[in-house]
Amino acid sequence: MGRYVARRLGQMVIVLIGATMVLFACLFVLPGDPVGSIAGSDKARDPAVVTELKARYGLDKSLPEQYVNYVTKVATGDLGEDFIQRREVSEILGPKLQNTAKLALLAIVLITVFGMGVGIIAALYRYSVLDMTTTFFTTMAVGFPTFVIGMLLKKYFAVELQWFPPIGGDQFNGMILPAVTLAITDIAFVARLTRGTMLEVLRADYVKTAVAKGLPRRRVLFKHVLRNSSIPVVTYLGISFGALLGGALITEAIFNWDGVGLALVQAIQQQNNPIVIGVVTYSVAIFVVLSLIVDLLYAALDPRIRLS
């Protein structure tokens, strides 16, 4: 186990290096002038100002040199300095990461509880009216774009009924609409995935044998069926949680949620490269760590899986 984790952590470093290298190359070829976004278009015309700003932020160096400097700083926990506010990137992103994490945690709880719950019920009562109704609504939910769901929830529950604030805040009440917006599509995916995998496991020979032995229905359901059918669901939940932690651009913009997704949108508009690179580095690290956790959960859920 320890050797496997060490090898995966080594792979994590390689993935981070590759992702940031590609990002650096993309930012280099994009049109625009970062110096202009730092000093303003008028001041950026002054050669002395341009030279000073480029030297301060290392923009006077070649792209490989800029990348090496960035990687060296990241290794010490330094993500650089923001172009606009002239503050450390880690200092700016810290509170935003916390806000995104709160929203992601609430959303993933909703996805897990309601998605798996609906899927289990649909599988146990397959081909019934309840199952067909569930299939209809989950199919419809998957087809709705996130921004449409967010705008509809905001219009009816925030503006007309005034049950929730239209703009997300620090209170739990302000987190509900953005979290539900993030969760609805994934709830539908998880419900359909849970239903499909459970129906497949229910037809397995070892489940029929357990039932023939006279084991209680609840024990067969939770120990054999649910546990063995949860591996694809755990995979999807891990990917979904990583995407949520990486920032939900559309949802955070709709509800003006002060998270990393909204920060990334604003940074791209302002050509604030340190923020863009910082958010992407954080997102890649989260995905790699979560993929490691999912792999470890595989072995816990199914003893036949060996990590080697």
PDB file of C-alpha atoms in Angstrom:
ATOM      1  CA  MET A   1       0.000   0.000   0.000  1.00  0.00           C
ATOM      2  CA  GLY A   2       2.740   2.464   0.992  1.00  0.00           C
ATOM      3  CA  ARG A   3       4.705   1.749  -2.178  1.00  0.00           C
ATOM      4  CA  TYR A   4       1.589   2.256  -4.290  1.00  0.00           C
ATOM      5  CA  VAL A   5       0.804   5.613  -2.635  1.00  0.00           C
ATOM      6  CA  ALA A   6       4.419   6.767  -3.079  1.00  0.00           C
ATOM      7  CA  ARG A   7       4.315   5.877  -6.778  1.00  0.00           C
ATOM      8  CA  ARG A   8       1.022   7.708  -7.266  1.00  0.00           C
ATOM      9  CA  LEU A   9       2.388  10.793  -5.520  1.00  0.00           C
ATOM     10  CA  GLY A  10       5.326  10.712  -7.936  1.00  0.00           C
ATOM     11  CA  GLN A  11       2.850  10.556 -10.812  1.00  0.00           C
ATOM     12  CA  MET A  12       1.045  13.525  -9.271  1.00  0.00           C
ATOM     13  CA  VAL A  13       4.194  15.633  -9.562  1.00  0.00           C
ATOM     14  CA  ILE A  14       4.564  14.664 -13.234  1.00  0.00           C
ATOM     15  CA  VAL A  15       0.932  15.531 -13.964  1.00  0.00           C
ATOM     16  CA  LEU A  16       1.263  18.915 -12.231  1.00  0.00           C
ATOM     17  CA  ILE A  17       4.389  19.725 -14.216  1.00  0.00           C
ATOM     18  CA  GLY A  18       2.743  18.703 -17.491  1.00  0.00           C
ATOM     19  CA  ALA A  19      -0.471  20.649 -16.809  1.00  0.00           C
ATOM     20  CA  THR A  20       1.299  23.861 -15.792  1.00  0.00           C
ATOM     21  CA  MET A  21       3.688  23.551 -18.748  1.00  0.00           C
ATOM     22  CA  VAL A  22       0.775  23.348 -21.196  1.00  0.00           C
ATOM     23  CA  LEU A  23      -0.950  26.260 -19.451  1.00  0.00           C
ATOM     24  CA  PHE A  24       2.169  28.410 -19.662  1.00  0.00           C
ATOM     25  CA  ALA A  25       2.436  27.677 -23.379  1.00  0.00           C
ATOM     26  CA  CYS A  26      -1.241  28.561 -23.932  1.00  0.00           C
ATOM     27  CA  LEU A  27      -0.975  31.846 -22.029  1.00  0.00           C
ATOM     28  CA  PHE A  28       2.115  32.763 -24.020  1.00  0.00           C
ATOM     29  CA  VAL A  29       0.356  32.469 -27.405  1.00  0.00           C
ATOM     30  CA  LEU A  30      -2.890  34.190 -26.341  1.00  0.00           C
ATOM     31  CA  PRO A  31      -3.397  37.693 -27.731  1.00  0.00           C
ATOM     32  CA  GLY A  32      -3.192  40.626 -25.347  1.00  0.00           C
ATOM     33  CA  ASP A  33      -0.722  42.519 -23.246  1.00  0.00           C
ATOM     34  CA  PRO A  34      -0.380  41.560 -19.568  1.00  0.00           C
ATOM     35  CA  VAL A  35       1.650  44.716 -18.916  1.00  0.00           C
ATOM     36  CA  GLY A  36      -1.277  46.792 -20.143  1.00  0.00           C
ATOM     37  CA  SER A  37      -3.584  45.065 -17.658  1.00  0.00           C
ATOM     38  CA  ILE A  38      -1.102  45.762 -14.867  1.00  0.00           C
ATOM     39  CA  ALA A  39      -0.406  49.457 -15.463  1.00  0.00           C
ATOM     40  CA  GLY A  40      -3.303  50.550 -17.618  1.00  0.00           C
ATOM     41  CA  SER A  41      -3.145  51.197 -21.326  1.00  0.00           C
ATOM     42  CA  ASP A  42      -1.807  54.767 -20.977  1.00  0.00           C
ATOM     43  CA  LYS A  43       1.005  54.002 -18.527  1.00  0.00           C
ATOM     44  CA  ALA A  44       1.944  50.880 -20.458  1.00  0.00           C
ATOM     45  CA  ARG A  45       3.038  53.066 -23.332  1.00  0.00           C
ATOM     46  CA  ASP A  46       5.853  54.503 -21.230  1.00  0.00           C
ATOM     47  CA  PRO A  47       8.954  52.372 -22.004  1.00  0.00           C
ATOM     48  CA  ALA A  48      10.352  52.913 -18.506  1.00  0.00           C
ATOM     49  CA  VAL A  49       7.134  51.666 -16.886  1.00  0.00           C
ATOM     50  CA  VAL A  50       7.000  48.680 -19.221  1.00  0.00           C
ATOM     51  CA  THR A  51      10.606  47.736 -18.451  1.00  0.00           C
ATOM     52  CA  GLU A  52      10.078  48.089 -14.690  1.00  0.00           C
ATOM     53  CA  LEU A  53       6.900  45.996 -14.654  1.00  0.00           C
ATOM     54  CA  LYS A  54       8.352  43.265 -16.841  1.00  0.00           C
ATOM     55  CA  ALA A  55      11.399  43.013 -14.581  1.00  0.00           C
ATOM     56  CA  ARG A  56       9.247  42.947 -11.428  1.00  0.00           C
ATOM     57  CA  TYR A  57       7.053  40.085 -12.634  1.00  0.00           C
ATOM     58  CA  GLY A  58       9.711  38.242 -14.593  1.00  0.00           C
ATOM     59  CA  LEU A  59       7.994  38.925 -17.922  1.00  0.00           C
ATOM     60  CA  ASP A  60      11.293  40.054 -19.444  1.00  0.00           C
ATOM     61  CA  LYS A  61      12.579  36.476 -19.344  1.00  0.00           C
ATOM     62  CA  SER A  62      11.954  33.724 -21.864  1.00  0.00           C
ATOM     63  CA  LEU A  63       9.006  31.373 -21.407  1.00  0.00           C
ATOM     64  CA  PRO A  64      11.156  28.442 -20.160  1.00  0.00           C
ATOM     65  CA  GLU A  65      12.822  30.736 -17.607  1.00  0.00           C
ATOM     66  CA  GLN A  66       9.444  32.024 -16.424  1.00  0.00           C
ATOM     67  CA  TYR A  67       8.224  28.451 -16.045  1.00  0.00           C
ATOM     68  CA  VAL A  68      11.283  27.339 -14.067  1.00  0.00           C
ATOM     69  CA  ASN A  69      10.894  30.339 -11.756  1.00  0.00           C
ATOM     70  CA  TYR A  70       7.225  29.496 -11.227  1.00  0.00           C
ATOM     71  CA  VAL A  71       7.884  25.820 -10.454  1.00  0.00           C
ATOM     72  CA  THR A  72      10.670  26.801  -8.041  1.00  0.00           C
ATOM     73  CA  LYS A  73       8.346  29.156  -6.179  1.00  0.00           C
ATOM     74  CA  VAL A  74       5.463  26.657  -6.110  1.00  0.00           C
ATOM     75  CA  ALA A  75       7.766  24.082  -4.507  1.00  0.00           C
ATOM     76  CA  THR A  76       8.142  26.515  -1.586  1.00  0.00           C
ATOM     77  CA  GLY A  77       4.411  27.338  -1.461  1.00  0.00           C
ATOM     78  CA  ASP A  78       4.711  30.659  -3.312  1.00  0.00           C
ATOM     79  CA  LEU A  79       2.170  31.077  -6.135  1.00  0.00           C
ATOM     80  CA  GLY A  80       3.428  34.504  -7.091  1.00  0.00           C
ATOM     81  CA  GLU A  81       1.968  37.999  -6.932  1.00  0.00           C
ATOM     82  CA  ASP A  82      -1.352  39.103  -8.349  1.00  0.00           C
ATOM     83  CA  PHE A  83      -1.060  41.638 -11.197  1.00  0.00           C
ATOM     84  CA  ILE A  84      -4.064  43.747 -10.223  1.00  0.00           C
ATOM     85  CA  GLN A  85      -4.181  43.867  -6.418  1.00  0.00           C
ATOM     86  CA  ARG A  86      -0.409  43.451  -5.948  1.00  0.00           C
ATOM     87  CA  ARG A  87      -1.014  40.784  -3.287  1.00  0.00           C
ATOM     88  CA  GLU A  88       0.142  37.212  -2.930  1.00  0.00           C
ATOM     89  CA  VAL A  89      -1.943  34.803  -5.022  1.00  0.00           C
ATOM     90  CA  SER A  90      -2.237  32.352  -2.114  1.00  0.00           C
ATOM     91  CA  GLU A  91      -3.550  35.163   0.094  1.00  0.00           C
ATOM     92  CA  ILE A  92      -6.208  36.066  -2.481  1.00  0.00           C
ATOM     93  CA  LEU A  93      -7.245  32.516  -3.304  1.00  0.00           C
ATOM     94  CA  GLY A  94      -7.343  31.294   0.312  1.00  0.00           C
ATOM     95  CA  PRO A  95     -10.810  32.674   1.229  1.00  0.00           C
ATOM     96  CA  LYS A  96     -12.138  31.852  -2.241  1.00  0.00           C
ATOM     97  CA  LEU A  97     -11.003  28.237  -1.915  1.00  0.00           C
ATOM     98  CA  GLN A  98     -12.835  28.000   1.396  1.00  0.00           C
ATOM     99  CA  ASN A  99     -16.038  29.347  -0.165  1.00  0.00           C
ATOM    100  CA  THR A 100     -15.808  26.907  -3.066  1.00  0.00           C
ATOM    101  CA  ALA A 101     -15.083  24.022  -0.690  1.00  0.00           C
ATOM    102  CA  LYS A 102     -18.209  24.823   1.361  1.00  0.00           C
ATOM    103  CA  LEU A 103     -20.350  24.837  -1.763  1.00  0.00           C
ATOM    104  CA  ALA A 104     -18.729  21.666  -3.110  1.00  0.00           C
ATOM    105  CA  LEU A 105     -19.215  19.766   0.151  1.00  0.00           C
ATOM    106  CA  LEU A 106     -22.903  20.650   0.335  1.00  0.00           C
ATOM    107  CA  ALA A 107     -23.388  19.768  -3.335  1.00  0.00           C
ATOM    108  CA  ILE A 108     -21.612  16.402  -3.059  1.00  0.00           C
ATOM    109  CA  VAL A 109     -23.709  15.493  -0.005  1.00  0.00           C
ATOM    110  CA  LEU A 110     -26.874  16.236  -1.983  1.00  0.00           C
ATOM    111  CA  ILE A 111     -25.565  14.246  -4.948  1.00  0.00           C
ATOM    112  CA  THR A 112     -24.636  11.236  -2.826  1.00  0.00           C
ATOM    113  CA  VAL A 113     -27.769  11.120  -0.672  1.00  0.00           C
ATOM    114  CA  PHE A 114     -30.405  11.883  -3.290  1.00  0.00           C
ATOM    115  CA  GLY A 115     -28.628  10.361  -6.285  1.00  0.00           C
ATOM    116  CA  MET A 116     -27.891   7.014  -4.674  1.00  0.00           C
ATOM    117  CA  GLY A 117     -31.190   7.030  -2.776  1.00  0.00           C
ATOM    118  CA  VAL A 118     -33.277   7.546  -5.898  1.00  0.00           C
ATOM    119  CA  GLY A 119     -31.201   4.985  -7.806  1.00  0.00           C
ATOM    120  CA  ILE A 120     -31.603   2.333  -5.108  1.00  0.00           C
ATOM    121  CA  ILE A 121     -35.367   2.827  -4.920  1.00  0.00           C
ATOM    122  CA  ALA A 122     -35.685   2.700  -8.710  1.00  0.00           C
ATOM    123  CA  ALA A 123     -33.664  -0.536  -8.860  1.00  0.00           C
ATOM    124  CA  LEU A 124     -35.655  -2.233  -6.101  1.00  0.00           C
ATOM    125  CA  TYR A 125     -38.955  -1.304  -7.773  1.00  0.00           C
ATOM    126  CA  ARG A 126     -37.802  -1.704 -11.371  1.00  0.00           C
ATOM    127  CA  TYR A 127     -40.346  -1.352 -14.160  1.00  0.00           C
ATOM    128  CA  SER A 128     -42.868   0.090 -11.717  1.00  0.00           C
ATOM    129  CA  VAL A 129     -44.540   3.485 -12.062  1.00  0.00           C
ATOM    130  CA  LEU A 130     -42.000   4.846  -9.557  1.00  0.00           C
ATOM    131  CA  ASP A 131     -39.114   3.545 -11.658  1.00  0.00           C
ATOM    132  CA  MET A 132     -40.512   4.970 -14.893  1.00  0.00           C
ATOM    133  CA  THR A 133     -41.182   8.322 -13.239  1.00  0.00           C
ATOM    134  CA  THR A 134     -37.633   8.416 -11.887  1.00  0.00           C
ATOM    135  CA  THR A 135     -36.208   7.551 -15.302  1.00  0.00           C
ATOM    136  CA  PHE A 136     -38.241  10.314 -16.937  1.00  0.00           C
ATOM    137  CA  PHE A 137     -37.210  13.045 -14.518  1.00  0.00           C
ATOM    138  CA  THR A 138     -33.536  12.032 -14.393  1.00  0.00           C
ATOM    139  CA  THR A 139     -33.393  12.026 -18.200  1.00  0.00           C
ATOM    140  CA  MET A 140     -34.941  15.472 -18.273  1.00  0.00           C
ATOM    141  CA  ALA A 141     -32.548  16.769 -15.595  1.00  0.00           C
ATOM    142  CA  VAL A 142     -29.513  15.522 -17.517  1.00  0.00           C
ATOM    143  CA  GLY A 143     -30.677  17.420 -20.596  1.00  0.00           C
ATOM    144  CA  PHE A 144     -30.975  20.795 -18.851  1.00  0.00           C
ATOM    145  CA  PRO A 145     -27.879  23.048 -19.012  1.00  0.00           C
ATOM    146  CA  THR A 146     -26.564  24.222 -15.648  1.00  0.00           C
ATOM    147  CA  PHE A 147     -27.090  27.908 -16.400  1.00  0.00           C
ATOM    148  CA  VAL A 148     -30.778  27.252 -17.217  1.00  0.00           C
ATOM    149  CA  ILE A 149     -31.265  25.397 -13.921  1.00  0.00           C
ATOM    150  CA  GLY A 150     -29.529  28.183 -12.007  1.00  0.00           C
ATOM    151  CA  MET A 151     -31.551  30.959 -13.616  1.00  0.00           C
ATOM    152  CA  LEU A 152     -34.856  29.120 -13.066  1.00  0.00           C
ATOM    153  CA  LEU A 153     -34.078  28.427  -9.402  1.00  0.00           C
ATOM    154  CA  LYS A 154     -33.022  32.025  -8.893  1.00  0.00           C
ATOM    155  CA  LYS A 155     -36.110  33.403 -10.613  1.00  0.00           C
ATOM    156  CA  TYR A 156     -38.713  31.332  -8.765  1.00  0.00           C
ATOM    157  CA  PHE A 157     -37.203  30.635  -5.358  1.00  0.00           C
ATOM    158  CA  ALA A 158     -35.184  33.818  -4.844  1.00  0.00           C
ATOM    159  CA  VAL A 159     -37.002  36.553  -6.763  1.00  0.00           C
ATOM    160  CA  GLU A 160     -40.661  35.487  -6.771  1.00  0.00           C
ATOM    161  CA  LEU A 161     -41.035  33.355  -3.639  1.00  0.00           C
ATOM    162  CA  GLN A 162     -38.125  35.050  -1.816  1.00  0.00           C
ATOM    163  CA  TRP A 163     -37.278  31.883   0.098  1.00  0.00           C
ATOM    164  CA  PHE A 164     -33.566  32.283  -0.514  1.00  0.00           C
ATOM    165  CA  PRO A 165     -31.272  35.239  -1.228  1.00  0.00           C
ATOM    166  CA  PRO A 166     -30.594  35.842  -4.949  1.00  0.00           C
ATOM    167  CA  ILE A 167     -26.894  36.285  -4.255  1.00  0.00           C
ATOM    168  CA  GLY A 168     -24.978  33.686  -2.246  1.00  0.00           C
ATOM    169  CA  GLY A 169     -23.695  34.781   1.138  1.00  0.00           C
ATOM    170  CA  ASP A 170     -21.962  33.427   4.199  1.00  0.00           C
ATOM    171  CA  GLN A 171     -25.184  32.089   5.712  1.00  0.00           C
ATOM    172  CA  PHE A 172     -26.275  28.507   5.034  1.00  0.00           C
ATOM    173  CA  ASN A 173     -29.464  29.835   3.459  1.00  0.00           C
ATOM    174  CA  GLY A 174     -27.404  31.534   0.773  1.00  0.00           C
ATOM    175  CA  MET A 175     -25.607  28.288  -0.142  1.00  0.00           C
ATOM    176  CA  ILE A 176     -28.704  26.237  -0.902  1.00  0.00           C
ATOM    177  CA  LEU A 177     -29.608  27.518  -4.387  1.00  0.00           C
ATOM    178  CA  PRO A 178     -26.043  27.398  -5.800  1.00  0.00           C
ATOM    179  CA  ALA A 179     -25.482  23.955  -4.263  1.00  0.00           C
ATOM    180  CA  VAL A 180     -28.747  22.618  -5.691  1.00  0.00           C
ATOM    181  CA  THR A 181     -27.859  24.107  -9.089  1.00  0.00           C
ATOM    182  CA  LEU A 182     -24.554  22.242  -9.021  1.00  0.00           C
ATOM    183  CA  ALA A 183     -26.123  19.025  -7.755  1.00  0.00           C
ATOM    184  CA  ILE A 184     -29.221  18.501  -9.912  1.00  0.00           C
ATOM    185  CA  THR A 185     -27.511  17.188 -13.051  1.00  0.00           C
ATOM    186  CA  ASP A 186     -25.116  14.992 -11.067  1.00  0.00           C
ATOM    187  CA  ILE A 187     -27.986  13.652  -8.944  1.00  0.00           C
ATOM    188  CA  ALA A 188     -29.625  12.467 -12.161  1.00  0.00           C
ATOM    189  CA  PHE A 189     -26.386  10.850 -13.397  1.00  0.00           C
ATOM    190  CA  VAL A 190     -25.722   9.117 -10.071  1.00  0.00           C
ATOM    191  CA  ALA A 191     -29.332   7.899  -9.838  1.00  0.00           C
ATOM    192  CA  ARG A 192     -29.191   6.326 -13.305  1.00  0.00           C
ATOM    193  CA  LEU A 193     -25.738   4.872 -12.667  1.00  0.00           C
ATOM    194  CA  THR A 194     -26.777   3.420  -9.310  1.00  0.00           C
ATOM    195  CA  ARG A 195     -29.927   1.920 -10.777  1.00  0.00           C
ATOM    196  CA  GLY A 196     -28.071   0.317 -13.680  1.00  0.00           C
ATOM    197  CA  THR A 197     -25.249  -1.174 -11.616  1.00  0.00           C
ATOM    198  CA  MET A 198     -27.640  -2.449  -8.930  1.00  0.00           C
ATOM    199  CA  LEU A 199     -29.824  -4.184 -11.505  1.00  0.00           C
ATOM    200  CA  GLU A 200     -26.719  -5.845 -12.924  1.00  0.00           C
ATOM    201  CA  VAL A 201     -25.554  -7.027  -9.488  1.00  0.00           C
ATOM    202  CA  LEU A 202     -29.044  -8.217  -8.532  1.00  0.00           C
ATOM    203  CA  ARG A 203     -28.871 -10.658 -11.446  1.00  0.00           C
ATOM    204  CA  ALA A 204     -25.486 -12.017 -10.347  1.00  0.00           C
ATOM    205  CA  ASP A 205     -25.212 -15.645  -9.216  1.00  0.00           C
ATOM    206  CA  TYR A 206     -23.713 -14.865  -5.812  1.00  0.00           C
ATOM    207  CA  VAL A 207     -26.712 -12.664  -4.962  1.00  0.00           C
ATOM    208  CA  LYS A 208     -29.119 -15.423  -5.973  1.00  0.00           C
ATOM    209  CA  THR A 209     -27.104 -17.846  -3.824  1.00  0.00           C
ATOM    210  CA  ALA A 210     -27.259 -15.490  -0.830  1.00  0.00           C
ATOM    211  CA  VAL A 211     -31.027 -15.209  -1.204  1.00  0.00           C
ATOM    212  CA  ALA A 212     -31.356 -18.990  -1.581  1.00  0.00           C
ATOM    213  CA  LYS A 213     -29.432 -19.473   1.668  1.00  0.00           C
ATOM    214  CA  GLY A 214     -32.112 -17.489   3.461  1.00  0.00           C
ATOM    215  CA  LEU A 215     -30.017 -14.410   4.297  1.00  0.00           C
ATOM    216  CA  PRO A 216     -32.101 -11.407   5.352  1.00  0.00           C
ATOM    217  CA  ARG A 217     -33.050  -9.130   2.474  1.00  0.00           C
ATOM    218  CA  ARG A 218     -31.467  -6.098   4.148  1.00  0.00           C
ATOM    219  CA  ARG A 219     -28.149  -7.909   4.584  1.00  0.00           C
ATOM    220  CA  VAL A 220     -28.117  -9.068   0.969  1.00  0.00           C
ATOM    221  CA  LEU A 221     -28.939  -5.564  -0.196  1.00  0.00           C
ATOM    222  CA  PHE A 222     -26.303  -3.664   1.800  1.00  0.00           C
ATOM    223  CA  LYS A 223     -23.509  -6.219   2.109  1.00  0.00           C
ATOM    224  CA  HIS A 224     -23.597  -7.768  -1.338  1.00  0.00           C
ATOM    225  CA  VAL A 225     -25.607  -5.682  -3.783  1.00  0.00           C
ATOM    226  CA  LEU A 226     -24.948  -2.096  -2.731  1.00  0.00           C
ATOM    227  CA  ARG A 227     -21.295  -2.624  -1.869  1.00  0.00           C
ATOM    228  CA  ASN A 228     -20.435  -4.318  -5.157  1.00  0.00           C
ATOM    229  CA  SER A 229     -22.430  -1.887  -7.263  1.00  0.00           C
ATOM    230  CA  SER A 230     -20.955   1.232  -5.660  1.00  0.00           C
ATOM    231  CA  ILE A 231     -17.524   1.161  -7.366  1.00  0.00           C
ATOM    232  CA  PRO A 232     -18.654   2.956 -10.587  1.00  0.00           C
ATOM    233  CA  VAL A 233     -20.638   5.386  -8.428  1.00  0.00           C
ATOM    234  CA  VAL A 234     -17.600   6.142  -6.245  1.00  0.00           C
ATOM    235  CA  THR A 235     -15.582   6.825  -9.401  1.00  0.00           C
ATOM    236  CA  TYR A 236     -18.161   9.287 -10.663  1.00  0.00           C
ATOM    237  CA  LEU A 237     -18.510  10.967  -7.263  1.00  0.00           C
ATOM    238  CA  GLY A 238     -14.746  11.417  -7.053  1.00  0.00           C
ATOM    239  CA  ILE A 239     -14.591  13.066 -10.467  1.00  0.00           C
ATOM    240  CA  SER A 240     -17.624  15.202  -9.690  1.00  0.00           C
ATOM    241  CA  PHE A 241     -16.219  16.341  -6.351  1.00  0.00           C
ATOM    242  CA  GLY A 242     -12.942  17.279  -8.030  1.00  0.00           C
ATOM    243  CA  ALA A 243     -14.799  19.360 -10.613  1.00  0.00           C
ATOM    244  CA  LEU A 244     -16.798  21.096  -7.881  1.00  0.00           C
ATOM    245  CA  LEU A 245     -13.678  21.893  -5.858  1.00  0.00           C
ATOM    246  CA  GLY A 246     -12.028  23.243  -8.986  1.00  0.00           C
ATOM    247  CA  GLY A 247     -14.716  25.898  -9.159  1.00  0.00           C
ATOM    248  CA  ALA A 248     -18.087  25.995 -10.912  1.00  0.00           C
ATOM    249  CA  LEU A 249     -17.689  28.900 -13.317  1.00  0.00           C
ATOM    250  CA  ILE A 250     -21.296  29.300 -14.440  1.00  0.00           C
ATOM    251  CA  THR A 251     -22.954  28.707 -11.073  1.00  0.00           C
ATOM    252  CA  GLU A 252     -20.607  31.003  -9.184  1.00  0.00           C
ATOM    253  CA  ALA A 253     -21.165  33.712 -11.795  1.00  0.00           C
ATOM    254  CA  ILE A 254     -24.979  33.383 -11.642  1.00  0.00           C
ATOM    255  CA  PHE A 255     -25.126  33.642  -7.852  1.00  0.00           C
ATOM    256  CA  ASN A 256     -22.091  35.930  -7.538  1.00  0.00           C
ATOM    257  CA  TRP A 257     -20.467  33.338  -5.293  1.00  0.00           C
ATOM    258  CA  ASP A 258     -16.999  34.487  -4.288  1.00  0.00           C
ATOM    259  CA  GLY A 259     -15.168  31.268  -5.152  1.00  0.00           C
ATOM    260  CA  VAL A 260     -12.315  30.142  -7.360  1.00  0.00           C
ATOM    261  CA  GLY A 261     -14.590  29.760 -10.389  1.00  0.00           C
ATOM    262  CA  LEU A 262     -15.613  33.416 -10.319  1.00  0.00           C
ATOM    263  CA  ALA A 263     -11.990  34.405  -9.605  1.00  0.00           C
ATOM    264  CA  LEU A 264     -10.840  32.448 -12.660  1.00  0.00           C
ATOM    265  CA  VAL A 265     -13.372  34.144 -14.934  1.00  0.00           C
ATOM    266  CA  GLN A 266     -12.344  37.594 -13.713  1.00  0.00           C
ATOM    267  CA  ALA A 267      -8.640  36.755 -13.990  1.00  0.00           C
ATOM    268  CA  ILE A 268      -9.022  35.602 -17.608  1.00  0.00           C
ATOM    269  CA  GLN A 269     -10.876  38.809 -18.485  1.00  0.00           C
ATOM    270  CA  GLN A 270      -8.133  40.907 -16.841  1.00  0.00           C
ATOM    271  CA  GLN A 271      -5.256  38.777 -18.230  1.00  0.00           C
ATOM    272  CA  ASN A 272      -4.218  38.240 -14.623  1.00  0.00           C
ATOM    273  CA  ASN A 273      -1.997  35.249 -15.357  1.00  0.00           C
ATOM    274  CA  PRO A 274      -0.792  34.478 -11.790  1.00  0.00           C
ATOM    275  CA  ILE A 275      -4.397  33.921 -10.641  1.00  0.00           C
ATOM    276  CA  VAL A 276      -5.184  31.758 -13.695  1.00  0.00           C
ATOM    277  CA  ILE A 277      -2.110  29.592 -13.179  1.00  0.00           C
ATOM    278  CA  GLY A 278      -2.722  29.382  -9.430  1.00  0.00           C
ATOM    279  CA  VAL A 279      -6.312  28.181  -9.873  1.00  0.00           C
ATOM    280  CA  VAL A 280      -5.342  25.615 -12.505  1.00  0.00           C
ATOM    281  CA  THR A 281      -2.469  24.293 -10.383  1.00  0.00           C
ATOM    282  CA  TYR A 282      -4.825  23.914  -7.441  1.00  0.00           C
ATOM    283  CA  SER A 283      -7.473  22.194  -9.574  1.00  0.00           C
ATOM    284  CA  VAL A 284      -5.034  19.680 -11.060  1.00  0.00           C
ATOM    285  CA  ALA A 285      -3.661  18.856  -7.606  1.00  0.00           C
ATOM    286  CA  ILE A 286      -7.189  18.277  -6.296  1.00  0.00           C
ATOM    287  CA  PHE A 287      -8.058  15.930  -9.172  1.00  0.00           C
ATOM    288  CA  VAL A 288      -4.900  13.865  -8.716  1.00  0.00           C
ATOM    289  CA  VAL A 289      -5.371  13.540  -4.943  1.00  0.00           C
ATOM    290  CA  LEU A 290      -9.028  12.571  -5.343  1.00  0.00           C
ATOM    291  CA  SER A 291      -8.164   9.955  -7.956  1.00  0.00           C
ATOM    292  CA  LEU A 292      -5.733   8.431  -5.456  1.00  0.00           C
ATOM    293  CA  ILE A 293      -8.425   8.402  -2.751  1.00  0.00           C
ATOM    294  CA  VAL A 294     -10.899   6.761  -5.163  1.00  0.00           C
ATOM    295  CA  ASP A 295      -8.367   4.034  -5.999  1.00  0.00           C
ATOM    296  CA  LEU A 296      -7.845   3.351  -2.292  1.00  0.00           C
ATOM    297  CA  LEU A 297     -11.620   3.144  -1.805  1.00  0.00           C
ATOM    298  CA  TYR A 298     -11.774   0.490  -4.522  1.00  0.00           C
ATOM    299  CA  ALA A 299      -9.704  -1.876  -2.390  1.00  0.00           C
ATOM    300  CA  ALA A 300     -11.867  -1.131   0.653  1.00  0.00           C
ATOM    301  CA  LEU A 301     -15.122  -1.793  -1.213  1.00  0.00           C
ATOM    302  CA  ASP A 302     -13.966  -4.879  -3.088  1.00  0.00           C
ATOM    303  CA  PRO A 303     -11.321  -7.083  -1.413  1.00  0.00           C
ATOM    304  CA  ARG A 304     -10.652  -8.754  -4.763  1.00  0.00           C
ATOM    305  CA  ILE A 305      -8.996  -5.528  -5.951  1.00  0.00           C
ATOM    306  CA  ARG A 306      -5.338  -5.369  -4.987  1.00  0.00           C
ATOM    307  CA  LEU A 307      -3.257  -2.217  -5.206  1.00  0.00           C
ATOM    308  CA  SER A 308       0.069  -3.263  -6.671  1.00  0.00           C
TER     309      SER A 308
END
